[in-house]
CSV table of C-alpha atoms in Angstrom, one decimal:
chain,number,residue,atom,x,y,z
A,1,UNK,CA,-16.9,43.8,-114.7
A,2,UNK,CA,-16.4,45.7,-118.0
A,3,UNK,CA,-13.0,47.1,-118.5
A,4,UNK,CA,-12.6,50.8,-119.3
A,5,UNK,CA,-11.9,51.1,-123.0
A,6,UNK,CA,-9.3,53.9,-122.3
A,7,UNK,CA,-7.2,51.7,-120.0
A,8,UNK,CA,-5.3,48.5,-120.7
A,9,UNK,CA,-5.3,45.5,-118.4
A,10,UNK,CA,-2.6,47.0,-116.0
A,11,UNK,CA,-4.7,50.1,-115.3
A,12,UNK,CA,-2.5,52.4,-117.3
A,13,UNK,CA,-4.0,54.7,-120.0
A,14,UNK,CA,-4.3,53.1,-123.4
A,15,UNK,CA,-2.2,54.7,-126.1
A,16,UNK,CA,-4.1,56.6,-128.8
A,17,UNK,CA,-4.2,55.1,-132.2
A,18,UNK,CA,-2.0,56.5,-134.9
A,19,UNK,CA,-4.8,58.0,-136.9
A,20,UNK,CA,-5.7,60.2,-133.8
A,21,UNK,CA,-2.3,62.1,-134.1
A,22,UNK,CA,-2.8,62.6,-137.8
A,23,UNK,CA,-6.3,64.1,-137.3
A,24,UNK,CA,-4.9,66.4,-134.5
A,25,UNK,CA,-2.1,67.6,-136.9
A,26,UNK,CA,-4.7,68.4,-139.5
A,27,UNK,CA,-6.8,70.4,-137.0
A,28,UNK,CA,-3.8,72.5,-135.8
A,29,UNK,CA,-2.6,73.2,-139.4
A,30,UNK,CA,-6.0,73.6,-140.9
A,31,UNK,CA,-5.2,77.2,-142.0
A,32,UNK,CA,-2.7,75.7,-144.4
A,33,UNK,CA,-5.6,74.6,-146.5
A,34,UNK,CA,-6.6,78.2,-146.9
A,35,UNK,CA,-3.4,79.1,-148.7
A,36,UNK,CA,-1.3,80.4,-145.7
A,37,UNK,CA,2.4,79.7,-145.9
A,38,UNK,CA,4.3,77.6,-143.4
A,39,UNK,CA,7.0,79.0,-141.3
A,40,UNK,CA,10.2,77.5,-139.8
A,41,UNK,CA,13.0,78.9,-137.7
A,42,UNK,CA,16.4,79.8,-139.1
A,43,UNK,CA,19.1,77.2,-138.3
A,44,UNK,CA,21.2,80.0,-136.6
A,45,UNK,CA,18.6,80.5,-133.9
A,46,UNK,CA,17.9,84.1,-134.9
A,47,UNK,CA,14.7,85.7,-134.1
A,48,UNK,CA,13.8,86.3,-137.7
A,49,UNK,CA,11.7,83.7,-139.5
A,50,UNK,CA,11.8,82.9,-143.2
A,51,UNK,CA,9.2,81.3,-145.6
A,52,UNK,CA,9.5,77.7,-146.6
A,53,UNK,CA,7.5,78.3,-149.8
A,54,UNK,CA,7.4,81.3,-152.2
A,55,UNK,CA,4.1,83.2,-152.6
A,56,UNK,CA,3.1,85.9,-155.0
A,57,UNK,CA,2.4,88.4,-152.2
A,58,UNK,CA,5.9,88.3,-150.9
A,59,UNK,CA,7.8,91.5,-151.8
A,60,UNK,CA,11.2,92.7,-150.9
A,61,UNK,CA,11.4,95.5,-148.2
A,62,UNK,CA,7.5,95.6,-147.7
A,63,UNK,CA,5.2,94.3,-145.0
A,64,UNK,CA,3.8,91.1,-146.1
A,65,UNK,CA,0.4,90.2,-144.8
A,66,UNK,CA,-0.2,86.4,-144.8
A,67,UNK,CA,-3.8,85.2,-144.1
A,68,UNK,CA,-4.4,83.6,-140.7
A,69,UNK,CA,-7.5,82.1,-139.1
A,70,UNK,CA,-7.8,85.0,-136.8
A,71,UNK,CA,-6.2,88.2,-137.9
A,72,UNK,CA,-2.9,88.6,-140.0
A,73,UNK,CA,0.7,87.7,-139.7
A,74,UNK,CA,2.9,90.8,-140.3
A,75,UNK,CA,6.3,89.8,-141.6
A,76,UNK,CA,9.0,92.1,-143.0
A,77,UNK,CA,11.0,90.3,-145.7
A,78,UNK,CA,14.6,91.1,-145.7
A,79,UNK,CA,17.5,89.8,-147.7
A,80,UNK,CA,21.2,90.1,-146.9
A,81,UNK,CA,23.1,92.4,-149.2
A,82,UNK,CA,26.9,92.5,-149.7
A,83,UNK,CA,29.3,95.3,-150.7
A,84,UNK,CA,30.4,95.8,-154.2
A,85,UNK,CA,33.9,94.4,-153.5
A,86,UNK,CA,32.7,91.3,-151.9
A,87,UNK,CA,34.0,88.0,-153.6
A,88,UNK,CA,32.6,84.8,-152.1
A,89,UNK,CA,35.1,82.8,-154.3
A,90,UNK,CA,38.1,84.7,-153.0
A,91,UNK,CA,41.2,82.5,-152.3
A,92,UNK,CA,44.6,83.1,-151.0
A,93,UNK,CA,47.9,81.5,-151.9
A,94,UNK,CA,49.6,78.9,-149.8
A,95,UNK,CA,52.3,81.3,-148.9
A,96,UNK,CA,49.7,83.9,-147.6
A,97,UNK,CA,47.8,81.2,-145.8
A,98,UNK,CA,50.9,80.2,-143.8
A,99,UNK,CA,51.3,83.9,-142.9
A,100,UNK,CA,47.6,84.5,-141.9
A,101,UNK,CA,47.0,81.3,-140.0
A,102,UNK,CA,50.1,81.8,-137.9
A,103,UNK,CA,49.2,83.0,-134.4
A,104,UNK,CA,49.3,86.7,-134.4
A,105,UNK,CA,48.0,87.2,-130.8
A,106,UNK,CA,49.0,90.3,-128.8
A,107,UNK,CA,49.0,88.3,-125.6
A,108,UNK,CA,52.0,87.5,-123.5
A,109,UNK,CA,54.5,84.8,-124.1
A,110,UNK,CA,57.8,83.7,-122.5
A,111,UNK,CA,60.9,85.6,-123.6
A,112,UNK,CA,62.7,82.4,-124.8
A,113,UNK,CA,59.8,81.6,-127.0
A,114,UNK,CA,59.7,85.1,-128.4
A,115,UNK,CA,63.4,84.7,-129.4
A,116,UNK,CA,62.7,81.3,-130.9
A,117,UNK,CA,59.7,82.5,-132.9
A,118,UNK,CA,61.9,85.4,-134.2
A,119,UNK,CA,64.3,82.9,-135.6
A,120,UNK,CA,67.2,84.0,-133.3
A,121,UNK,CA,67.8,80.6,-131.7
A,122,UNK,CA,66.1,77.7,-130.0
A,123,UNK,CA,64.3,78.0,-126.6
A,124,UNK,CA,67.1,76.1,-124.9
A,125,UNK,CA,69.7,78.4,-126.4
A,126,UNK,CA,67.6,81.5,-125.5
A,127,UNK,CA,67.7,80.5,-121.9
A,128,UNK,CA,71.5,80.6,-122.0
A,129,UNK,CA,71.5,83.9,-123.6
A,130,UNK,CA,69.0,85.4,-121.1
A,131,UNK,CA,71.1,84.2,-118.1
A,132,UNK,CA,74.2,85.6,-119.8
A,133,UNK,CA,72.5,89.1,-119.8
A,134,UNK,CA,72.6,89.8,-123.5
A,135,UNK,CA,68.8,90.3,-123.9
A,136,UNK,CA,67.0,93.4,-122.9
A,137,UNK,CA,63.2,94.2,-122.8
A,138,UNK,CA,62.2,97.8,-123.1
A,139,UNK,CA,65.7,99.0,-122.3
A,140,UNK,CA,66.2,96.9,-119.2
A,141,UNK,CA,68.5,93.8,-119.2
A,142,UNK,CA,66.5,90.7,-118.3
A,143,UNK,CA,68.4,87.6,-116.8
A,144,UNK,CA,65.5,85.9,-115.1
A,145,UNK,CA,64.1,82.8,-116.8
A,146,UNK,CA,60.4,82.7,-117.4
A,147,UNK,CA,60.0,86.4,-118.0
A,148,UNK,CA,57.0,87.1,-120.2
A,149,UNK,CA,56.9,89.8,-122.9
A,150,UNK,CA,54.2,91.3,-125.2
A,151,UNK,CA,54.3,91.7,-129.0
A,152,UNK,CA,54.3,95.5,-128.4
A,153,UNK,CA,57.6,95.2,-126.1
A,154,UNK,CA,60.9,96.2,-127.6
A,155,UNK,CA,63.2,93.2,-127.3
A,156,UNK,CA,66.9,93.5,-128.0
A,157,UNK,CA,69.4,90.8,-128.5
A,158,UNK,CA,73.1,92.0,-128.4
A,159,UNK,CA,71.7,95.6,-128.7
A,160,UNK,CA,69.9,94.7,-132.0
A,161,UNK,CA,66.0,94.9,-132.1
A,162,UNK,CA,64.4,91.6,-132.4
A,163,UNK,CA,61.3,91.4,-134.6
A,164,UNK,CA,59.0,88.4,-134.9
A,165,UNK,CA,58.9,87.3,-138.6
A,166,UNK,CA,56.4,85.1,-140.3
A,167,UNK,CA,57.6,81.6,-140.4
A,168,UNK,CA,58.9,80.3,-143.7
A,169,UNK,CA,59.5,76.6,-144.5
A,170,UNK,CA,61.3,75.7,-147.8
A,171,UNK,CA,62.2,72.3,-149.1
A,172,UNK,CA,65.3,72.1,-151.3
A,173,UNK,CA,66.5,69.2,-153.4
A,174,UNK,CA,70.1,70.0,-152.8
A,175,UNK,CA,72.6,69.4,-155.8
A,176,UNK,CA,76.2,68.3,-155.7
A,177,UNK,CA,79.1,70.7,-155.0
A,178,UNK,CA,77.0,72.9,-152.7
A,179,UNK,CA,77.8,73.5,-149.1
A,180,UNK,CA,75.1,73.9,-146.3
A,181,UNK,CA,76.9,76.7,-144.4
A,182,UNK,CA,75.5,80.2,-144.2
A,183,UNK,CA,78.7,81.9,-144.9
A,184,UNK,CA,81.6,80.0,-146.6
A,185,UNK,CA,85.1,81.7,-146.3
A,186,UNK,CA,86.1,79.9,-149.5
A,187,UNK,CA,83.4,81.5,-151.5
A,188,UNK,CA,81.8,78.3,-152.6
A,189,UNK,CA,78.2,78.0,-153.7
A,190,UNK,CA,75.9,77.3,-150.6
A,191,UNK,CA,72.3,76.3,-150.3
A,192,UNK,CA,71.4,79.9,-149.3
A,193,UNK,CA,72.5,81.1,-152.8
A,194,UNK,CA,69.9,78.7,-154.3
A,195,UNK,CA,66.9,80.2,-152.2
A,196,UNK,CA,68.0,83.7,-151.9
A,197,UNK,CA,65.1,84.9,-154.0
A,198,UNK,CA,62.4,82.8,-152.2
A,199,UNK,CA,61.7,85.2,-149.3
A,200,UNK,CA,63.1,88.2,-147.4
A,201,UNK,CA,63.3,86.4,-144.0
A,202,UNK,CA,66.6,85.1,-142.8
A,203,UNK,CA,66.4,81.3,-143.1
A,204,UNK,CA,68.9,78.6,-142.4
A,205,UNK,CA,69.2,74.9,-143.1
A,206,UNK,CA,67.9,72.2,-140.6
A,207,UNK,CA,70.9,70.0,-140.1
A,208,UNK,CA,73.7,69.6,-142.6
A,209,UNK,CA,74.4,67.6,-145.8
A,210,UNK,CA,78.0,67.0,-147.1
A,211,UNK,CA,79.2,69.1,-150.1
A,212,UNK,CA,78.8,66.0,-152.3
A,213,UNK,CA,75.7,64.7,-150.8
A,214,UNK,CA,72.4,65.5,-152.5
A,215,UNK,CA,68.7,65.3,-151.7
A,216,UNK,CA,66.2,66.5,-149.2
A,217,UNK,CA,67.0,69.6,-147.2
A,218,UNK,CA,64.7,71.8,-145.1
A,219,UNK,CA,65.4,75.4,-144.6
A,220,UNK,CA,63.4,77.6,-142.2
A,221,UNK,CA,63.5,80.5,-139.7
A,222,UNK,CA,61.6,78.5,-137.1
A,223,UNK,CA,64.1,78.0,-134.3
A,224,UNK,CA,61.8,75.8,-132.2
A,225,UNK,CA,61.1,73.4,-135.0
A,226,UNK,CA,64.8,73.3,-136.0
A,227,UNK,CA,65.8,72.3,-132.5
A,228,UNK,CA,63.1,69.6,-132.5
A,229,UNK,CA,64.3,68.1,-135.8
A,230,UNK,CA,68.1,68.1,-135.0
A,231,UNK,CA,68.1,67.2,-131.3
A,232,UNK,CA,69.6,63.7,-130.8
A,233,UNK,CA,66.8,62.9,-128.4
A,234,UNK,CA,64.2,62.7,-131.3
A,235,UNK,CA,66.4,60.9,-134.0
A,236,UNK,CA,64.3,61.6,-137.0
A,237,UNK,CA,64.0,59.0,-139.7
A,238,UNK,CA,66.2,59.4,-142.8
A,239,UNK,CA,66.5,57.2,-145.9
A,240,UNK,CA,69.5,57.4,-148.2
A,241,UNK,CA,70.3,55.9,-151.7
A,242,UNK,CA,73.9,54.9,-151.6
A,243,UNK,CA,76.0,54.2,-154.8
A,244,UNK,CA,79.2,52.1,-154.1
A,245,UNK,CA,82.3,51.4,-156.0
A,246,UNK,CA,81.8,47.6,-155.8
A,247,UNK,CA,79.1,45.2,-155.0
A,248,UNK,CA,78.1,44.8,-151.3
A,249,UNK,CA,78.3,41.3,-149.8
A,250,UNK,CA,75.5,39.7,-147.9
A,251,UNK,CA,77.7,39.4,-144.9
A,252,UNK,CA,78.4,43.2,-144.9
A,253,UNK,CA,74.8,43.9,-145.4
A,254,UNK,CA,74.0,41.9,-142.3
A,255,UNK,CA,76.7,43.7,-140.3
A,256,UNK,CA,75.1,47.1,-141.1
A,257,UNK,CA,71.8,45.7,-139.8
A,258,UNK,CA,73.1,44.0,-136.6
A,259,UNK,CA,75.6,46.9,-135.8
A,260,UNK,CA,79.3,47.8,-136.3
A,261,UNK,CA,81.6,49.7,-133.9
A,262,UNK,CA,82.9,53.1,-135.1
A,263,UNK,CA,85.3,55.5,-133.3
A,264,UNK,CA,82.3,57.2,-131.7
A,265,UNK,CA,80.4,54.1,-130.7
A,266,UNK,CA,78.3,51.4,-132.1
A,267,UNK,CA,75.8,52.1,-134.9
A,268,UNK,CA,73.3,50.0,-136.8
A,269,UNK,CA,70.8,50.7,-139.5
A,270,UNK,CA,67.0,50.2,-139.2
A,271,UNK,CA,66.8,48.7,-142.7
A,272,UNK,CA,69.2,48.1,-145.6
A,273,UNK,CA,68.5,46.4,-148.9
A,274,UNK,CA,69.8,46.2,-152.6
A,275,UNK,CA,68.1,48.6,-155.0
A,276,UNK,CA,67.0,47.6,-158.5
A,277,UNK,CA,68.8,44.2,-158.3
A,278,UNK,CA,72.1,46.1,-158.4
A,279,UNK,CA,74.5,45.2,-155.5
A,280,UNK,CA,76.4,48.5,-156.0
A,281,UNK,CA,73.2,50.4,-155.0
A,282,UNK,CA,71.9,50.2,-151.4
A,283,UNK,CA,68.9,51.8,-149.8
A,284,UNK,CA,69.6,52.4,-146.0
A,285,UNK,CA,67.2,53.7,-143.3
A,286,UNK,CA,68.6,55.2,-140.3
A,287,UNK,CA,67.7,57.5,-137.3
A,288,UNK,CA,71.0,58.5,-136.1
A,289,UNK,CA,72.1,62.1,-136.7
A,290,UNK,CA,75.9,61.6,-136.3
A,291,UNK,CA,78.1,63.5,-138.6
A,292,UNK,CA,78.8,61.7,-142.0
A,293,UNK,CA,77.4,58.6,-140.5
A,294,UNK,CA,76.3,56.8,-143.7
A,295,UNK,CA,79.6,57.3,-145.4
A,296,UNK,CA,81.6,56.3,-142.4
A,297,UNK,CA,79.5,53.0,-142.1
A,298,UNK,CA,80.5,51.9,-145.7
A,299,UNK,CA,84.1,53.3,-145.4
A,300,UNK,CA,84.5,51.2,-142.2
A,301,UNK,CA,83.6,48.1,-144.3
A,302,UNK,CA,86.0,48.9,-147.1
A,303,UNK,CA,83.6,50.5,-149.6
A,304,UNK,CA,84.0,53.9,-151.4
A,305,UNK,CA,80.7,55.8,-151.5
A,306,UNK,CA,80.6,57.4,-155.1
A,307,UNK,CA,77.2,59.0,-154.7
A,308,UNK,CA,75.0,59.6,-151.7
A,309,UNK,CA,71.4,61.0,-152.1
A,310,UNK,CA,68.9,61.6,-149.2
A,311,UNK,CA,65.4,60.8,-150.4
A,312,UNK,CA,63.4,61.1,-147.1
A,313,UNK,CA,63.8,63.3,-144.0
A,314,UNK,CA,61.2,63.6,-141.2
A,315,UNK,CA,58.3,62.8,-143.5
A,316,UNK,CA,59.5,64.9,-146.4
A,317,UNK,CA,60.5,63.6,-149.8
A,318,UNK,CA,61.9,65.1,-153.0
A,319,UNK,CA,59.0,63.8,-155.1
A,320,UNK,CA,58.3,66.0,-158.2
A,321,UNK,CA,61.1,68.3,-157.1
A,322,UNK,CA,64.0,68.6,-159.7
A,323,UNK,CA,67.6,68.8,-158.4
A,324,UNK,CA,68.5,72.3,-157.4
A,325,UNK,CA,64.9,73.5,-157.2
A,326,UNK,CA,63.0,74.4,-154.0
A,327,UNK,CA,59.3,74.8,-153.0
A,328,UNK,CA,57.4,76.0,-150.0
A,329,UNK,CA,55.9,73.4,-147.7
A,330,UNK,CA,52.2,73.0,-147.8
A,331,UNK,CA,50.0,73.7,-144.7
A,332,UNK,CA,49.5,70.1,-144.1
A,333,UNK,CA,53.2,69.4,-144.1
A,334,UNK,CA,53.9,72.2,-141.6
A,335,UNK,CA,51.3,70.9,-139.2
A,336,UNK,CA,52.8,67.4,-139.6
A,337,UNK,CA,56.2,68.7,-138.5
A,338,UNK,CA,54.8,70.9,-135.6
A,339,UNK,CA,52.8,67.9,-134.2
A,340,UNK,CA,55.7,65.5,-134.7
A,341,UNK,CA,53.3,63.2,-136.8
A,342,UNK,CA,56.2,61.4,-138.6
A,343,UNK,CA,58.7,58.8,-138.0
């Protein structure tokens, strides 16, 4: 019995040859051979089409009549116009980007977060102030934790109106003979004096460096970030360059790594090695945030620290930043600190 030429051996319809699809495509688009343009949809899924090819009969603002097999296409050609002050290449400074990209929502937020964002204190400290009854919202004292406020509410802390400021992040290469306190009763130069012209917001140092210790120091008005960077729970990575009065022995270097007992407990460094083949210069990596911990380690072993320089703190370095100078953090650095994407 002769097999149907349109079916294969299994009884299923036989697939058309490739040239059939090409012939069908030519038949459907036969009007293109008569000079008609081809149309395609916009990528933004709008109802308006646009021409793939330019033709002499296309004119701005008029009804274009394209020839078709039966009748005409009627298409109004429009072009997007811009105002005279439009600048497609406009750019903003990093400082403005930090201000504009910050969340400026008028939605509700917890009161402790509001105080933290305003640079008053950390969230944990804000809860203590709220329970103490020193915070009021729209004239009423609030003592209940979890209270939410709006950006339009009037919040007062110790009878002073609290305003949410834009967040400022400044990296300073701290010089010698400079204290990290906000107000020194002895009138000594402080880190605030070095950055007083940087911004109008009230900023403060994140952590402390001794008067004679130099290097990386972060200043900000972000209370939440400050709490995260200084809380003992997180123990941010710090690297110091230590200059000693005499060469360090291999035995003492090993003690620093394995651990030594100080008056406030045992401490050990994560890494310690000689710098530039000079046994009087030591590079030490540590996570502890105890007061004067690096100096106390070497003093415990009988060394006098002549110079101490912090070269790394929570992912930030003093690269290309001269001593006594400061700079604003980049957007990338701020996001890194906010996400905790550092050691």
